[in-house]
């Protein structure tokens, strides 16, 4: 993060930020990386940040459910409260999947 972005996060107190971890299954990590890289103003390791938001990705892992094996990634969102609902809605729409 740049100095100005770090200062922006320092100015946001914990009561101004909503933190939520999404336990995502069936979508490979590279898809999150591609989406977040396009939106982020800074990338530092597994953390992507933009104006009023920060997303951290866990390592990709395999999880089994019976005979099915799915890729799993935990996505931790830290978003300014006034942006959270819109950010989450847009994020989820981007990763909707259909199947049958």
Short mmCIF file of N, CA and C in Angstrom, two decimals:
data_model
loop_
_atom_site.label_atom_id
_atom_site.label_comp_id
_atom_site.label_asym_id
_atom_site.label_seq_id
_atom_site.Cartn_x
_atom_site.Cartn_y
_atom_site.Cartn_z
N UNK A 1 0.82 -1.18 0.00
CA UNK A 1 0.00 0.00 0.00
C UNK A 1 0.87 1.25 0.00
N UNK A 2 0.37 2.29 -0.60
CA UNK A 2 1.09 3.54 -0.57
C UNK A 2 0.86 4.22 0.78
N UNK A 3 1.65 5.24 1.07
CA UNK A 3 1.50 5.96 2.33
C UNK A 3 0.12 6.57 2.47
N UNK A 4 -0.41 7.13 1.38
CA UNK A 4 -1.73 7.76 1.45
C UNK A 4 -2.83 6.73 1.71
N UNK A 5 -2.70 5.53 1.14
CA UNK A 5 -3.70 4.49 1.38
C UNK A 5 -3.61 3.99 2.81
N UNK A 6 -2.40 3.84 3.34
CA UNK A 6 -2.24 3.43 4.73
C UNK A 6 -2.86 4.46 5.66
N UNK A 7 -2.67 5.74 5.35
CA UNK A 7 -3.26 6.79 6.18
C UNK A 7 -4.77 6.75 6.11
N UNK A 8 -5.32 6.45 4.92
CA UNK A 8 -6.77 6.35 4.77
C UNK A 8 -7.32 5.27 5.70
N UNK A 9 -6.65 4.11 5.74
CA UNK A 9 -7.12 3.03 6.62
C UNK A 9 -6.92 3.38 8.08
N UNK A 10 -5.86 4.13 8.39
CA UNK A 10 -5.65 4.55 9.76
C UNK A 10 -6.78 5.48 10.21
N UNK A 11 -7.33 6.27 9.29
CA UNK A 11 -8.39 7.20 9.62
C UNK A 11 -9.72 6.49 9.86
N UNK A 12 -9.90 5.31 9.29
CA UNK A 12 -11.14 4.56 9.49
C UNK A 12 -11.06 3.79 10.79
N UNK A 13 -11.94 4.09 11.69
CA UNK A 13 -11.94 3.37 12.97
C UNK A 13 -12.69 2.05 12.77
N UNK A 14 -12.51 1.10 13.69
CA UNK A 14 -13.15 -0.21 13.55
C UNK A 14 -14.68 -0.13 13.39
N UNK A 15 -15.30 0.89 13.98
CA UNK A 15 -16.75 1.00 13.83
C UNK A 15 -17.16 1.56 12.47
N UNK A 16 -16.19 1.95 11.63
CA UNK A 16 -16.47 2.44 10.28
C UNK A 16 -16.24 1.37 9.22
N UNK A 17 -15.73 0.21 9.62
CA UNK A 17 -15.38 -0.85 8.67
C UNK A 17 -16.14 -2.12 9.02
N UNK A 18 -16.65 -2.79 8.00
CA UNK A 18 -17.28 -4.10 8.17
C UNK A 18 -16.30 -5.14 7.67
N UNK A 19 -16.03 -6.15 8.49
CA UNK A 19 -15.13 -7.24 8.12
C UNK A 19 -15.95 -8.52 8.03
N UNK A 20 -15.81 -9.22 6.92
CA UNK A 20 -16.55 -10.46 6.71
C UNK A 20 -15.66 -11.43 5.94
N UNK A 21 -15.67 -12.70 6.36
CA UNK A 21 -14.93 -13.73 5.64
C UNK A 21 -15.92 -14.62 4.90
N UNK A 22 -15.71 -14.75 3.60
CA UNK A 22 -16.54 -15.60 2.75
C UNK A 22 -15.78 -16.89 2.50
N UNK A 23 -16.41 -18.01 2.75
CA UNK A 23 -15.79 -19.31 2.52
C UNK A 23 -16.27 -19.80 1.15
N UNK A 24 -15.49 -19.50 0.13
CA UNK A 24 -15.89 -19.74 -1.26
C UNK A 24 -15.40 -21.11 -1.73
N UNK A 25 -16.28 -21.83 -2.39
CA UNK A 25 -15.97 -23.17 -2.89
C UNK A 25 -16.25 -23.25 -4.38
N UNK A 26 -15.40 -23.97 -5.11
CA UNK A 26 -15.65 -24.23 -6.52
C UNK A 26 -15.11 -23.19 -7.49
N UNK A 27 -14.47 -22.15 -6.98
CA UNK A 27 -13.92 -21.10 -7.84
C UNK A 27 -12.43 -21.00 -7.54
N UNK A 28 -11.57 -21.19 -8.54
CA UNK A 28 -10.12 -21.16 -8.29
C UNK A 28 -9.63 -19.77 -7.90
N UNK A 29 -8.56 -19.75 -7.16
CA UNK A 29 -7.96 -18.51 -6.66
C UNK A 29 -7.61 -17.54 -7.79
N UNK A 30 -7.13 -18.06 -8.92
CA UNK A 30 -6.70 -17.16 -10.00
C UNK A 30 -7.85 -16.29 -10.49
N UNK A 31 -9.10 -16.77 -10.39
CA UNK A 31 -10.24 -15.94 -10.82
C UNK A 31 -10.43 -14.74 -9.88
N UNK A 32 -10.28 -14.95 -8.58
CA UNK A 32 -10.35 -13.84 -7.63
C UNK A 32 -9.20 -12.87 -7.88
N UNK A 33 -8.01 -13.41 -8.11
CA UNK A 33 -6.84 -12.56 -8.36
C UNK A 33 -7.05 -11.69 -9.59
N UNK A 34 -7.58 -12.27 -10.65
CA UNK A 34 -7.82 -11.51 -11.88
C UNK A 34 -8.83 -10.38 -11.63
N UNK A 35 -9.94 -10.70 -10.98
CA UNK A 35 -10.97 -9.70 -10.68
C UNK A 35 -10.43 -8.59 -9.79
N UNK A 36 -9.76 -8.97 -8.70
CA UNK A 36 -9.28 -7.98 -7.74
C UNK A 36 -8.13 -7.14 -8.30
N UNK A 37 -7.27 -7.74 -9.11
CA UNK A 37 -6.16 -6.99 -9.72
C UNK A 37 -6.68 -5.87 -10.60
N UNK A 38 -7.79 -6.11 -11.28
CA UNK A 38 -8.37 -5.10 -12.16
C UNK A 38 -8.99 -3.95 -11.36
N UNK A 39 -9.49 -4.23 -10.15
CA UNK A 39 -10.16 -3.21 -9.34
C UNK A 39 -9.23 -2.49 -8.36
N UNK A 40 -8.18 -3.18 -7.93
CA UNK A 40 -7.34 -2.66 -6.85
C UNK A 40 -6.43 -1.53 -7.30
N UNK A 41 -6.14 -0.64 -6.37
CA UNK A 41 -5.16 0.41 -6.61
C UNK A 41 -3.80 -0.01 -6.06
N UNK A 42 -3.80 -1.03 -5.19
CA UNK A 42 -2.53 -1.56 -4.69
C UNK A 42 -2.69 -3.04 -4.36
N UNK A 43 -1.61 -3.77 -4.57
CA UNK A 43 -1.57 -5.20 -4.28
C UNK A 43 -0.31 -5.46 -3.46
N UNK A 44 -0.49 -6.14 -2.34
CA UNK A 44 0.64 -6.47 -1.49
C UNK A 44 0.47 -7.91 -1.03
N UNK A 45 1.18 -8.82 -1.70
CA UNK A 45 1.05 -10.24 -1.37
C UNK A 45 -0.34 -10.75 -1.69
N UNK A 46 -1.04 -11.25 -0.68
CA UNK A 46 -2.38 -11.79 -0.84
C UNK A 46 -3.47 -10.75 -0.58
N UNK A 47 -3.08 -9.49 -0.41
CA UNK A 47 -4.02 -8.43 -0.06
C UNK A 47 -4.15 -7.42 -1.19
N UNK A 48 -5.40 -7.15 -1.56
CA UNK A 48 -5.73 -6.21 -2.62
C UNK A 48 -6.51 -5.07 -1.97
N UNK A 49 -6.20 -3.83 -2.34
CA UNK A 49 -6.86 -2.69 -1.71
C UNK A 49 -7.27 -1.65 -2.73
N UNK A 50 -8.36 -0.97 -2.43
CA UNK A 50 -8.85 0.13 -3.24
C UNK A 50 -9.42 1.18 -2.30
N UNK A 51 -10.12 2.14 -2.86
CA UNK A 51 -10.68 3.22 -2.05
C UNK A 51 -11.76 2.69 -1.12
N UNK A 52 -11.45 2.60 0.16
CA UNK A 52 -12.42 2.18 1.16
C UNK A 52 -12.59 0.68 1.31
N UNK A 53 -11.74 -0.11 0.66
CA UNK A 53 -11.87 -1.56 0.79
C UNK A 53 -10.51 -2.25 0.74
N UNK A 54 -10.50 -3.45 1.32
CA UNK A 54 -9.32 -4.29 1.32
C UNK A 54 -9.79 -5.74 1.33
N UNK A 55 -9.21 -6.58 0.48
CA UNK A 55 -9.58 -7.99 0.39
C UNK A 55 -8.32 -8.83 0.51
N UNK A 56 -8.39 -9.85 1.37
CA UNK A 56 -7.28 -10.78 1.54
C UNK A 56 -7.73 -12.18 1.16
N UNK A 57 -6.91 -12.85 0.34
CA UNK A 57 -7.22 -14.21 -0.11
C UNK A 57 -6.38 -15.22 0.66
N UNK A 58 -6.99 -16.35 1.01
CA UNK A 58 -6.23 -17.44 1.62
C UNK A 58 -5.59 -18.26 0.51
N UNK A 59 -4.75 -19.19 0.89
CA UNK A 59 -4.20 -20.13 -0.08
C UNK A 59 -5.33 -21.03 -0.58
N UNK A 60 -5.21 -21.46 -1.82
CA UNK A 60 -6.18 -22.39 -2.40
C UNK A 60 -5.97 -23.78 -1.80
N UNK A 61 -7.07 -24.47 -1.52
CA UNK A 61 -6.97 -25.83 -0.97
C UNK A 61 -8.09 -26.67 -1.56
N UNK A 62 -7.95 -27.98 -1.44
CA UNK A 62 -8.97 -28.92 -1.92
C UNK A 62 -9.82 -29.38 -0.72
N UNK A 63 -11.12 -29.38 -0.89
CA UNK A 63 -12.03 -29.90 0.13
C UNK A 63 -12.90 -30.96 -0.50
N UNK A 64 -13.11 -32.03 0.25
CA UNK A 64 -13.91 -33.14 -0.26
C UNK A 64 -15.27 -33.16 0.42
N UNK A 65 -16.27 -33.43 -0.38
CA UNK A 65 -17.63 -33.60 0.10
C UNK A 65 -18.10 -34.91 -0.52
N UNK A 66 -17.97 -35.98 0.24
CA UNK A 66 -18.25 -37.31 -0.31
C UNK A 66 -17.22 -37.63 -1.37
N UNK A 67 -17.69 -37.94 -2.58
CA UNK A 67 -16.78 -38.27 -3.67
C UNK A 67 -16.37 -37.03 -4.47
N UNK A 68 -16.99 -35.89 -4.19
CA UNK A 68 -16.67 -34.65 -4.90
C UNK A 68 -15.52 -33.93 -4.21
N UNK A 69 -14.64 -33.38 -5.02
CA UNK A 69 -13.53 -32.58 -4.51
C UNK A 69 -13.64 -31.19 -5.12
N UNK A 70 -13.67 -30.17 -4.25
CA UNK A 70 -13.81 -28.80 -4.71
C UNK A 70 -12.62 -27.96 -4.26
N UNK A 71 -12.27 -27.00 -5.08
CA UNK A 71 -11.26 -26.04 -4.69
C UNK A 71 -11.93 -25.04 -3.73
N UNK A 72 -11.20 -24.60 -2.71
CA UNK A 72 -11.75 -23.68 -1.72
C UNK A 72 -10.77 -22.53 -1.47
N UNK A 73 -11.33 -21.33 -1.32
CA UNK A 73 -10.55 -20.14 -1.02
C UNK A 73 -11.37 -19.32 -0.02
N UNK A 74 -10.72 -18.85 1.05
CA UNK A 74 -11.38 -17.96 1.98
C UNK A 74 -11.06 -16.53 1.57
N UNK A 75 -12.10 -15.70 1.47
CA UNK A 75 -11.96 -14.32 1.03
C UNK A 75 -12.37 -13.43 2.19
N UNK A 76 -11.44 -12.66 2.73
CA UNK A 76 -11.75 -11.76 3.85
C UNK A 76 -11.88 -10.34 3.33
N UNK A 77 -13.06 -9.78 3.53
CA UNK A 77 -13.37 -8.43 3.08
C UNK A 77 -13.31 -7.48 4.26
N UNK A 78 -12.69 -6.34 4.09
CA UNK A 78 -12.73 -5.24 5.06
C UNK A 78 -13.13 -4.01 4.25
N UNK A 79 -14.37 -3.57 4.43
CA UNK A 79 -14.92 -2.52 3.58
C UNK A 79 -15.57 -1.45 4.46
N UNK A 80 -15.41 -0.21 4.06
CA UNK A 80 -16.08 0.89 4.77
C UNK A 80 -17.57 0.59 4.82
N UNK A 81 -18.18 0.80 6.00
CA UNK A 81 -19.59 0.43 6.20
C UNK A 81 -20.52 1.02 5.15
N UNK A 82 -20.28 2.26 4.74
CA UNK A 82 -21.18 2.88 3.77
C UNK A 82 -21.04 2.29 2.36
N UNK A 83 -19.99 1.50 2.11
CA UNK A 83 -19.79 0.87 0.80
C UNK A 83 -20.03 -0.64 0.83
N UNK A 84 -20.18 -1.20 2.02
CA UNK A 84 -20.15 -2.65 2.16
C UNK A 84 -21.22 -3.38 1.34
N UNK A 85 -22.46 -3.00 1.44
CA UNK A 85 -23.54 -3.71 0.74
C UNK A 85 -23.33 -3.69 -0.77
N UNK A 86 -22.98 -2.55 -1.32
CA UNK A 86 -22.75 -2.46 -2.77
C UNK A 86 -21.53 -3.28 -3.19
N UNK A 87 -20.47 -3.21 -2.38
CA UNK A 87 -19.26 -3.96 -2.70
C UNK A 87 -19.55 -5.46 -2.69
N UNK A 88 -20.23 -5.94 -1.65
CA UNK A 88 -20.54 -7.36 -1.53
C UNK A 88 -21.46 -7.83 -2.66
N UNK A 89 -22.46 -7.03 -2.99
CA UNK A 89 -23.39 -7.39 -4.07
C UNK A 89 -22.65 -7.52 -5.40
N UNK A 90 -21.79 -6.57 -5.72
CA UNK A 90 -21.02 -6.60 -6.96
C UNK A 90 -20.06 -7.79 -6.97
N UNK A 91 -19.39 -8.02 -5.83
CA UNK A 91 -18.45 -9.12 -5.72
C UNK A 91 -19.15 -10.46 -5.95
N UNK A 92 -20.27 -10.67 -5.28
CA UNK A 92 -21.00 -11.94 -5.42
C UNK A 92 -21.54 -12.14 -6.84
N UNK A 93 -22.05 -11.07 -7.46
CA UNK A 93 -22.56 -11.19 -8.84
C UNK A 93 -21.45 -11.64 -9.79
N UNK A 94 -20.26 -11.14 -9.57
CA UNK A 94 -19.14 -11.48 -10.45
C UNK A 94 -18.79 -12.97 -10.38
N UNK A 95 -19.08 -13.59 -9.25
CA UNK A 95 -18.70 -14.99 -9.07
C UNK A 95 -19.90 -15.95 -9.00
N UNK A 96 -21.04 -15.51 -9.52
CA UNK A 96 -22.20 -16.41 -9.60
C UNK A 96 -21.90 -17.54 -10.57
N UNK A 97 -22.33 -18.73 -10.23
CA UNK A 97 -22.15 -19.89 -11.10
C UNK A 97 -23.47 -20.65 -11.18
N UNK A 98 -23.73 -21.20 -12.33
CA UNK A 98 -24.90 -22.05 -12.51
C UNK A 98 -24.45 -23.47 -12.75
N UNK A 99 -25.30 -24.38 -12.50
CA UNK A 99 -24.93 -25.77 -12.71
C UNK A 99 -26.16 -26.65 -12.65
N UNK A 100 -25.94 -27.89 -12.90
CA UNK A 100 -27.10 -28.77 -12.83
C UNK A 100 -26.70 -30.20 -12.94
#
